[in-house]
JSON list of C-alpha atoms and ligand atoms in Angstrom, two decimals:
[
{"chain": "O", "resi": 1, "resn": "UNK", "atom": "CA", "xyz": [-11.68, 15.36, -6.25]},
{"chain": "O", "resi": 2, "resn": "UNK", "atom": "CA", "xyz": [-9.95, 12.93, -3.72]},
{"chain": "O", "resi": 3, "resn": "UNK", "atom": "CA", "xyz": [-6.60, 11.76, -3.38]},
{"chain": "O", "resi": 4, "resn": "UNK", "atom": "CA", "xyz": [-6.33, 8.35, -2.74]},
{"chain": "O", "resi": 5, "resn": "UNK", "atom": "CA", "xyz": [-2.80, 6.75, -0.97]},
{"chain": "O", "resi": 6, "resn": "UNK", "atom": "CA", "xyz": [-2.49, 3.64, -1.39]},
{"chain": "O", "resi": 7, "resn": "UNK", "atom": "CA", "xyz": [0.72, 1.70, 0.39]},
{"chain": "O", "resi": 8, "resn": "UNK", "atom": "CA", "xyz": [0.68, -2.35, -1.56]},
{"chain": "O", "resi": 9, "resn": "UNK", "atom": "CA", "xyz": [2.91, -4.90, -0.64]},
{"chain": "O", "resi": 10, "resn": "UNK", "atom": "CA", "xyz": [6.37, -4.70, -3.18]},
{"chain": "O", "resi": 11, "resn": "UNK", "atom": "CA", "xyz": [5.15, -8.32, -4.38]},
{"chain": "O", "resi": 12, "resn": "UNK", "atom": "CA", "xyz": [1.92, -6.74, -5.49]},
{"chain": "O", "resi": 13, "resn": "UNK", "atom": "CA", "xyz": [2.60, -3.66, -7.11]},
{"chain": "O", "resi": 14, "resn": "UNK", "atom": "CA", "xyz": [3.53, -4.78, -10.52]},
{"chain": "O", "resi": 15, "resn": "UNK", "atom": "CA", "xyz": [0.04, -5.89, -10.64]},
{"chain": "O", "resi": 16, "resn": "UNK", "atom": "CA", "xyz": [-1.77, -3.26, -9.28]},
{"chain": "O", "resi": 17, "resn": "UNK", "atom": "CA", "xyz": [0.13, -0.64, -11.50]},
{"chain": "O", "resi": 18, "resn": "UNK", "atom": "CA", "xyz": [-0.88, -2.71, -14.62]},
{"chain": "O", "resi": 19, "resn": "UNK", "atom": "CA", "xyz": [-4.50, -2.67, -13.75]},
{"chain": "O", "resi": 20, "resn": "UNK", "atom": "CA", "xyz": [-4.47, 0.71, -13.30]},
{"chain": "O", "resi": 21, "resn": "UNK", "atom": "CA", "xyz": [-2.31, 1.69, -16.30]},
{"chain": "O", "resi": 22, "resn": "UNK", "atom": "CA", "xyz": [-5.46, -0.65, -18.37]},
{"chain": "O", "resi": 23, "resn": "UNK", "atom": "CA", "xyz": [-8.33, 1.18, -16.57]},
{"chain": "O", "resi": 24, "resn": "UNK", "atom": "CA", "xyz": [-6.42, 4.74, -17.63]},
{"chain": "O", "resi": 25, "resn": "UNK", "atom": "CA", "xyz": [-6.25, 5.98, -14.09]},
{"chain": "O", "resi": 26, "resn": "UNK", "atom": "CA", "xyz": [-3.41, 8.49, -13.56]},
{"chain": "O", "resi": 27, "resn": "UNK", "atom": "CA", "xyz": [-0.86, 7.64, -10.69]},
{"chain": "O", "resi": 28, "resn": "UNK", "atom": "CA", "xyz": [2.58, 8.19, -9.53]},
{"chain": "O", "resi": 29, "resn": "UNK", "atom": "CA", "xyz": [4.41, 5.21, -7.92]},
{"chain": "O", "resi": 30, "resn": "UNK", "atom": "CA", "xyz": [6.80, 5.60, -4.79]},
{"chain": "O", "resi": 31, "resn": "UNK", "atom": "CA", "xyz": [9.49, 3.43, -3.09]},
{"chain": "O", "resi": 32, "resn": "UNK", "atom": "CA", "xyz": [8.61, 3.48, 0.13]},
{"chain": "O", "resi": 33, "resn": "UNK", "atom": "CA", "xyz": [9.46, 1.22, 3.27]},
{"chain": "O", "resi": 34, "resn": "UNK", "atom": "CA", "xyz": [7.27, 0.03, 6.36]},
{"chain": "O", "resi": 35, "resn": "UNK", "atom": "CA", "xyz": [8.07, 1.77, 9.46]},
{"chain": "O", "resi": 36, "resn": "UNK", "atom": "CA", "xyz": [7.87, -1.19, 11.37]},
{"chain": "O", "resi": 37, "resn": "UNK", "atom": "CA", "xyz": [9.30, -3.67, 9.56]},
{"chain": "O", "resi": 38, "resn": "UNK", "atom": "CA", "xyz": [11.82, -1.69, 7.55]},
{"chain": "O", "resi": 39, "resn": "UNK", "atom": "CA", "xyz": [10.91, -3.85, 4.50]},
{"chain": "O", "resi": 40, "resn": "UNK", "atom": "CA", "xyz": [10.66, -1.90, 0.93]},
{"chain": "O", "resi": 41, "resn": "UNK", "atom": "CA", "xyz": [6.75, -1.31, -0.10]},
{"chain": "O", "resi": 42, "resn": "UNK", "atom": "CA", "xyz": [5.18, 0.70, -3.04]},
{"chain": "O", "resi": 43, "resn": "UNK", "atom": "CA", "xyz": [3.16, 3.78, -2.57]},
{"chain": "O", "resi": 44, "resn": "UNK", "atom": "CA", "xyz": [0.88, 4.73, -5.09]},
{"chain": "O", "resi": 45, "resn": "UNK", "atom": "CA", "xyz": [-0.90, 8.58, -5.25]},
{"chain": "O", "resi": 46, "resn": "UNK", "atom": "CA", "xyz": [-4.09, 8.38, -7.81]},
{"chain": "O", "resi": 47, "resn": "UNK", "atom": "CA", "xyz": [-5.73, 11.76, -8.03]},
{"chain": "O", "resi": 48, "resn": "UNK", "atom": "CA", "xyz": [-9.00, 11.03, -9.14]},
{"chain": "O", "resi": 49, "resn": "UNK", "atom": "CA", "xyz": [-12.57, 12.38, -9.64]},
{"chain": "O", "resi": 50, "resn": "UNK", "atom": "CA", "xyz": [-15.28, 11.77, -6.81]},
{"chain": "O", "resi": 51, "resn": "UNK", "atom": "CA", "xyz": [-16.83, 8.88, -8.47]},
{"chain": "O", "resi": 52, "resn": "UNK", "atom": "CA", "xyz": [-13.99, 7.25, -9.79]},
{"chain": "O", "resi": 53, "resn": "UNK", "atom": "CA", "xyz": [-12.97, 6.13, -5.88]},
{"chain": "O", "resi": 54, "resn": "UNK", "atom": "CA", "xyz": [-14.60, 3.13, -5.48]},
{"chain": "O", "resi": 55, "resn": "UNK", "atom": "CA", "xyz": [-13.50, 1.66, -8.84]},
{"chain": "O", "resi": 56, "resn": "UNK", "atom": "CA", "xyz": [-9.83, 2.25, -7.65]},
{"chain": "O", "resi": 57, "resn": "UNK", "atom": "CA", "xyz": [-10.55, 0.84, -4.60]},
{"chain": "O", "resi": 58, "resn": "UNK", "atom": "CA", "xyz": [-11.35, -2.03, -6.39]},
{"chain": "O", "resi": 59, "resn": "UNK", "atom": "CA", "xyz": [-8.77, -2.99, -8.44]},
{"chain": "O", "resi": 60, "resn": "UNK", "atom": "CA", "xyz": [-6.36, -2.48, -5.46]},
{"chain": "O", "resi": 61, "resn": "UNK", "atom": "CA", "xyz": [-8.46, -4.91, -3.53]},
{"chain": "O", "resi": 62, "resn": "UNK", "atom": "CA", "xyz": [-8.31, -7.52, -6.66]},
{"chain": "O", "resi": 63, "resn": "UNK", "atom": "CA", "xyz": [-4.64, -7.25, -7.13]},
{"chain": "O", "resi": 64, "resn": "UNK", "atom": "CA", "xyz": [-3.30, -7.16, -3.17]},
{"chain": "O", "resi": 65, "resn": "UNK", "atom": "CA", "xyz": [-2.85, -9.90, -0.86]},
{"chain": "O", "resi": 66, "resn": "UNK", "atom": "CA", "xyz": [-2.66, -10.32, 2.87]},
{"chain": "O", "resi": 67, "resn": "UNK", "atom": "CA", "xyz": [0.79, -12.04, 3.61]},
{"chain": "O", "resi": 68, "resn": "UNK", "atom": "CA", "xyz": [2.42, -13.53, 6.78]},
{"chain": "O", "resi": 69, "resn": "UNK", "atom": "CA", "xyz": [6.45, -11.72, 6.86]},
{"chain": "O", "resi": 70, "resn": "UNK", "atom": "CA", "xyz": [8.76, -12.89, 9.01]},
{"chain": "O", "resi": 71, "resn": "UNK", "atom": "CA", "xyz": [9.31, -10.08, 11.63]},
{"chain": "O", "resi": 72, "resn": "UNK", "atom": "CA", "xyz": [13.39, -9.00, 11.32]},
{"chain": "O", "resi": 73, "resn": "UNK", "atom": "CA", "xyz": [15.14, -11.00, 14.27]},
{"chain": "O", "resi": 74, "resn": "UNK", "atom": "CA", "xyz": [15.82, -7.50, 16.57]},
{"chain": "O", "resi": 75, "resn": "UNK", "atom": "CA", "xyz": [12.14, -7.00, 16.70]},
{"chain": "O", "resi": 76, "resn": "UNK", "atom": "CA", "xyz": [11.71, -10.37, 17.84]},
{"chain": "O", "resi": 77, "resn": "UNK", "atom": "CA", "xyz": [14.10, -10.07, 20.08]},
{"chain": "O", "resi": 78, "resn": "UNK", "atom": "CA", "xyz": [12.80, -7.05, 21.70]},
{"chain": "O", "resi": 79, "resn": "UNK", "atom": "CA", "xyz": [9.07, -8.35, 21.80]},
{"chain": "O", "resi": 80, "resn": "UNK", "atom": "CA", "xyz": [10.18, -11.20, 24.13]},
{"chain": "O", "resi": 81, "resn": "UNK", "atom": "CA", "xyz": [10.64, -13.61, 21.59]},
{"chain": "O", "resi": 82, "resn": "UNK", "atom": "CA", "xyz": [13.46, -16.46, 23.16]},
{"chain": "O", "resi": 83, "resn": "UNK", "atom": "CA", "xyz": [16.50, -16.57, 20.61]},
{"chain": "O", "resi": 84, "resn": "UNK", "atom": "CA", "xyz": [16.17, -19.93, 18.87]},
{"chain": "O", "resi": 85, "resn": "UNK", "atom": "CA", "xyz": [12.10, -18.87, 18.10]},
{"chain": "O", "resi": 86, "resn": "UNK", "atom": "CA", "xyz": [13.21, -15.36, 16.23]},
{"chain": "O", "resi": 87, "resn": "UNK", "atom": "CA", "xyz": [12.79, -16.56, 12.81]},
{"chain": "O", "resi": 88, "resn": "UNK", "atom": "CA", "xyz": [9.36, -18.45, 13.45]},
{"chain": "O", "resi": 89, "resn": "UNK", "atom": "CA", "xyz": [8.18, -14.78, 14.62]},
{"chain": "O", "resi": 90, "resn": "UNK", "atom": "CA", "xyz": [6.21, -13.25, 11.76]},
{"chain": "O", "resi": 91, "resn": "UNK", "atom": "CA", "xyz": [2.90, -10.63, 11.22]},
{"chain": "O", "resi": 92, "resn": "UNK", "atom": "CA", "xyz": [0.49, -10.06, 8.88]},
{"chain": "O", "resi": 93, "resn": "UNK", "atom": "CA", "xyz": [0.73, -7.72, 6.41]},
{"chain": "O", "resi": 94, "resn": "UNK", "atom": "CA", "xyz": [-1.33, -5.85, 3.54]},
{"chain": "O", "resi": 95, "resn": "UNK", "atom": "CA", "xyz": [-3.73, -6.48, 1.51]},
{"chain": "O", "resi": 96, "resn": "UNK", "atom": "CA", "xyz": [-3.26, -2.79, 1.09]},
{"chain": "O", "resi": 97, "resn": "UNK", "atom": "CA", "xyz": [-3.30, 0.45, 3.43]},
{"chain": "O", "resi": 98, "resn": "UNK", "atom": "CA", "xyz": [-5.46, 3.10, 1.71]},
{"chain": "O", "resi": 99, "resn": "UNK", "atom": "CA", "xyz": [-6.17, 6.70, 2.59]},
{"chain": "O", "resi": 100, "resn": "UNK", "atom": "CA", "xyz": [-8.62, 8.95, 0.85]},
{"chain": "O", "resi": 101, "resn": "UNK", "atom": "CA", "xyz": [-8.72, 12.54, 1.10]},
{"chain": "O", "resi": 102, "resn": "UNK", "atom": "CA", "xyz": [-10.30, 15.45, -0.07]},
{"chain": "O", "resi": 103, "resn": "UNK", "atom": "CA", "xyz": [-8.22, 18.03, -2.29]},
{"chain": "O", "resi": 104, "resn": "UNK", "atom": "CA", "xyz": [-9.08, 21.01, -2.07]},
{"chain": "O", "resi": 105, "resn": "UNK", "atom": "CA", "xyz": [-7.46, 22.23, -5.26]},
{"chain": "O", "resi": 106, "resn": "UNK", "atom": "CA", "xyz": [-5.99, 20.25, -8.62]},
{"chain": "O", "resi": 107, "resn": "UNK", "atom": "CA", "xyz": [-4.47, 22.02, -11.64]},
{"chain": "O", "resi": 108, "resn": "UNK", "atom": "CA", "xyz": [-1.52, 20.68, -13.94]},
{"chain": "O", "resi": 109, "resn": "UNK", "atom": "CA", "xyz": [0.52, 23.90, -15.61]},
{"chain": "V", "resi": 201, "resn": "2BA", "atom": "P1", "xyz": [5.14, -1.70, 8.28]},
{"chain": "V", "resi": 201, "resn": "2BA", "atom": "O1", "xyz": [5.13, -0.45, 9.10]},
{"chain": "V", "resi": 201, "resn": "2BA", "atom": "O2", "xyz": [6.46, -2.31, 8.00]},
{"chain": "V", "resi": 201, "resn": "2BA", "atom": "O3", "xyz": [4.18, -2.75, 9.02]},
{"chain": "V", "resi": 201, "resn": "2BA", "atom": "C1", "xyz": [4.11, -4.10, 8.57]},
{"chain": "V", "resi": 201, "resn": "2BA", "atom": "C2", "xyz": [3.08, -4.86, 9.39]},
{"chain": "V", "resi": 201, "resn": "2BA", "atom": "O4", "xyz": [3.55, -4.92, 10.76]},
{"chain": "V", "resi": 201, "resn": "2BA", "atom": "C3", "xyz": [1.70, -4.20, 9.47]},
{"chain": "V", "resi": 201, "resn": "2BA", "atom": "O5", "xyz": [0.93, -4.59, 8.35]},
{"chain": "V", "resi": 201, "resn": "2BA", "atom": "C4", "xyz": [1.17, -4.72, 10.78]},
{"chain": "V", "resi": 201, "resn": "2BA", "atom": "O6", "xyz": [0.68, -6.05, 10.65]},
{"chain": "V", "resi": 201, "resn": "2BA", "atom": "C5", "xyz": [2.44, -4.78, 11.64]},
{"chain": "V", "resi": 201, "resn": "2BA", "atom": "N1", "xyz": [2.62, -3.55, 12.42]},
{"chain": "V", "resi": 201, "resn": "2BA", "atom": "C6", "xyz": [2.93, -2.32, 11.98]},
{"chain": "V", "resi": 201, "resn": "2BA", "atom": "N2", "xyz": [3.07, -1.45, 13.01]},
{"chain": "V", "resi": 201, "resn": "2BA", "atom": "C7", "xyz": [2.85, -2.16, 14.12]},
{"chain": "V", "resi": 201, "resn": "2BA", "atom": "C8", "xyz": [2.84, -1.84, 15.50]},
{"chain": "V", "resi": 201, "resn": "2BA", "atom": "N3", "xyz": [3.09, -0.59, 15.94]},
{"chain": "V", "resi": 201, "resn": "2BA", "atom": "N4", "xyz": [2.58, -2.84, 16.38]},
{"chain": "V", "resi": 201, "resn": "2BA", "atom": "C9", "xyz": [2.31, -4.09, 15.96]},
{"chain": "V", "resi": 201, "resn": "2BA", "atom": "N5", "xyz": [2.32, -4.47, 14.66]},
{"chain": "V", "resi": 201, "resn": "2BA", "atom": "C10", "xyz": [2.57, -3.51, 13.75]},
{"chain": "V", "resi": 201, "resn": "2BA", "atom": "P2", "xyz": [-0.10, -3.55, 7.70]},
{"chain": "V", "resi": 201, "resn": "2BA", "atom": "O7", "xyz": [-0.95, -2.93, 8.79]},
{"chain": "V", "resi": 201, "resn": "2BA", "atom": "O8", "xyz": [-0.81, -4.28, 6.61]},
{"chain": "V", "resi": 201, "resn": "2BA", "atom": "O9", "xyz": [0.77, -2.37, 7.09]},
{"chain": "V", "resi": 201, "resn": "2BA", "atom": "C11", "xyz": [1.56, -2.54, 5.92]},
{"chain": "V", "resi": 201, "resn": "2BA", "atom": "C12", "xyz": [2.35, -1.27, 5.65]},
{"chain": "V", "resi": 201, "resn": "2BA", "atom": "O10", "xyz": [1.42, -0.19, 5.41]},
{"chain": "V", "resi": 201, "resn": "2BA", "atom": "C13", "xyz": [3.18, -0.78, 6.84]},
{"chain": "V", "resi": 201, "resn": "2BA", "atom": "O11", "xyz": [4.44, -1.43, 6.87]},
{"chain": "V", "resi": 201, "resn": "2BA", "atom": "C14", "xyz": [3.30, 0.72, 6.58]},
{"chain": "V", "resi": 201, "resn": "2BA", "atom": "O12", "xyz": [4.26, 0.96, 5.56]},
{"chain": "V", "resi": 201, "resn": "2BA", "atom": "C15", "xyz": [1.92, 1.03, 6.00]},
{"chain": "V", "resi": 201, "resn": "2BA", "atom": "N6", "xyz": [0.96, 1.48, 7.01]},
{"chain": "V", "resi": 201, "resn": "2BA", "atom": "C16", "xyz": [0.11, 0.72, 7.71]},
{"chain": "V", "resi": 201, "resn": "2BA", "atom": "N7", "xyz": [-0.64, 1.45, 8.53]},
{"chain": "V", "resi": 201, "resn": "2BA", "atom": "C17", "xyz": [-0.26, 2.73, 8.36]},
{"chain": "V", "resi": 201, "resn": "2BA", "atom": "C18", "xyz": [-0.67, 3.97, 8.92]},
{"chain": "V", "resi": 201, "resn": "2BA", "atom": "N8", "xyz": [-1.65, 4.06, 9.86]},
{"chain": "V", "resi": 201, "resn": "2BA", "atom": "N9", "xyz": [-0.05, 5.09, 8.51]},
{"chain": "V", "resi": 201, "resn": "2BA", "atom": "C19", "xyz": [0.94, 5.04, 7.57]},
{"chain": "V", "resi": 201, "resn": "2BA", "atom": "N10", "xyz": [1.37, 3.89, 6.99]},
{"chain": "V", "resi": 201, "resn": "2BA", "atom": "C20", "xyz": [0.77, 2.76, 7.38]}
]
């Protein structure tokens, strides 16, 4: 069994949730925020069987998309950016950041 992490854009997640809601996949859906940015994401757990990954995978991959986001002005500030160029600063972010790991055990009680 693997657990797979997935961290989708906020923009995205209505989407992704949907999809996996239709394809019956079990999943619990966090609020989460970027580290770097500071900007509010969703992070999705999916427990699922061995074989069941790559069809995951997939509808996250249909359902997330890469997006330039302006990078918040103290960031730009502190990367060298001069002032009156802050708000052009921006980086690219998601698709969608996905970790898969092994679990060792599952039960539900
Ligand atoms: P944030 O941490 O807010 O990062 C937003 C975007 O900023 C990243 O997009 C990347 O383009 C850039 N970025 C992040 N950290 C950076 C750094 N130290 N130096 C330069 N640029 C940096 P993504 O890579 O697509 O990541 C989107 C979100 O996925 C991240 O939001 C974070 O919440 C999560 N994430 C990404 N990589 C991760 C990792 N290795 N571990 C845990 N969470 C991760």
């Amino acid at each position: 069994m693997k657990l797979i992490t997935a961290i989708v854009n906020k923009k995205d997640a209505a989407g992704v949730c949907g999809a996996l809601r239709k394809e019956k996949f079990f999943f619990t859906k966090l609020s989460t925020s970027g580290g770097f940015l500071g900007e509010g994401n969703t992070t999705l757990l999916i427990g699922v069987e061995d074989e069941q990954v790559k069809g995951v995978l997939e509808v996250i991959r249909l359902h997330c998309q890469k997006r330039m986001e302006p990078m918040p002005a103290i960031m730009g500030a502190e990367a060298g950016y001069p002032a009156f160029n802050y708000t052009a600063a921006q980086v690219l972010v998601g698709g969608a950041t996905v970790f898969v790991t092994n679990i060792e055990h599952f039960e539900k009680f």
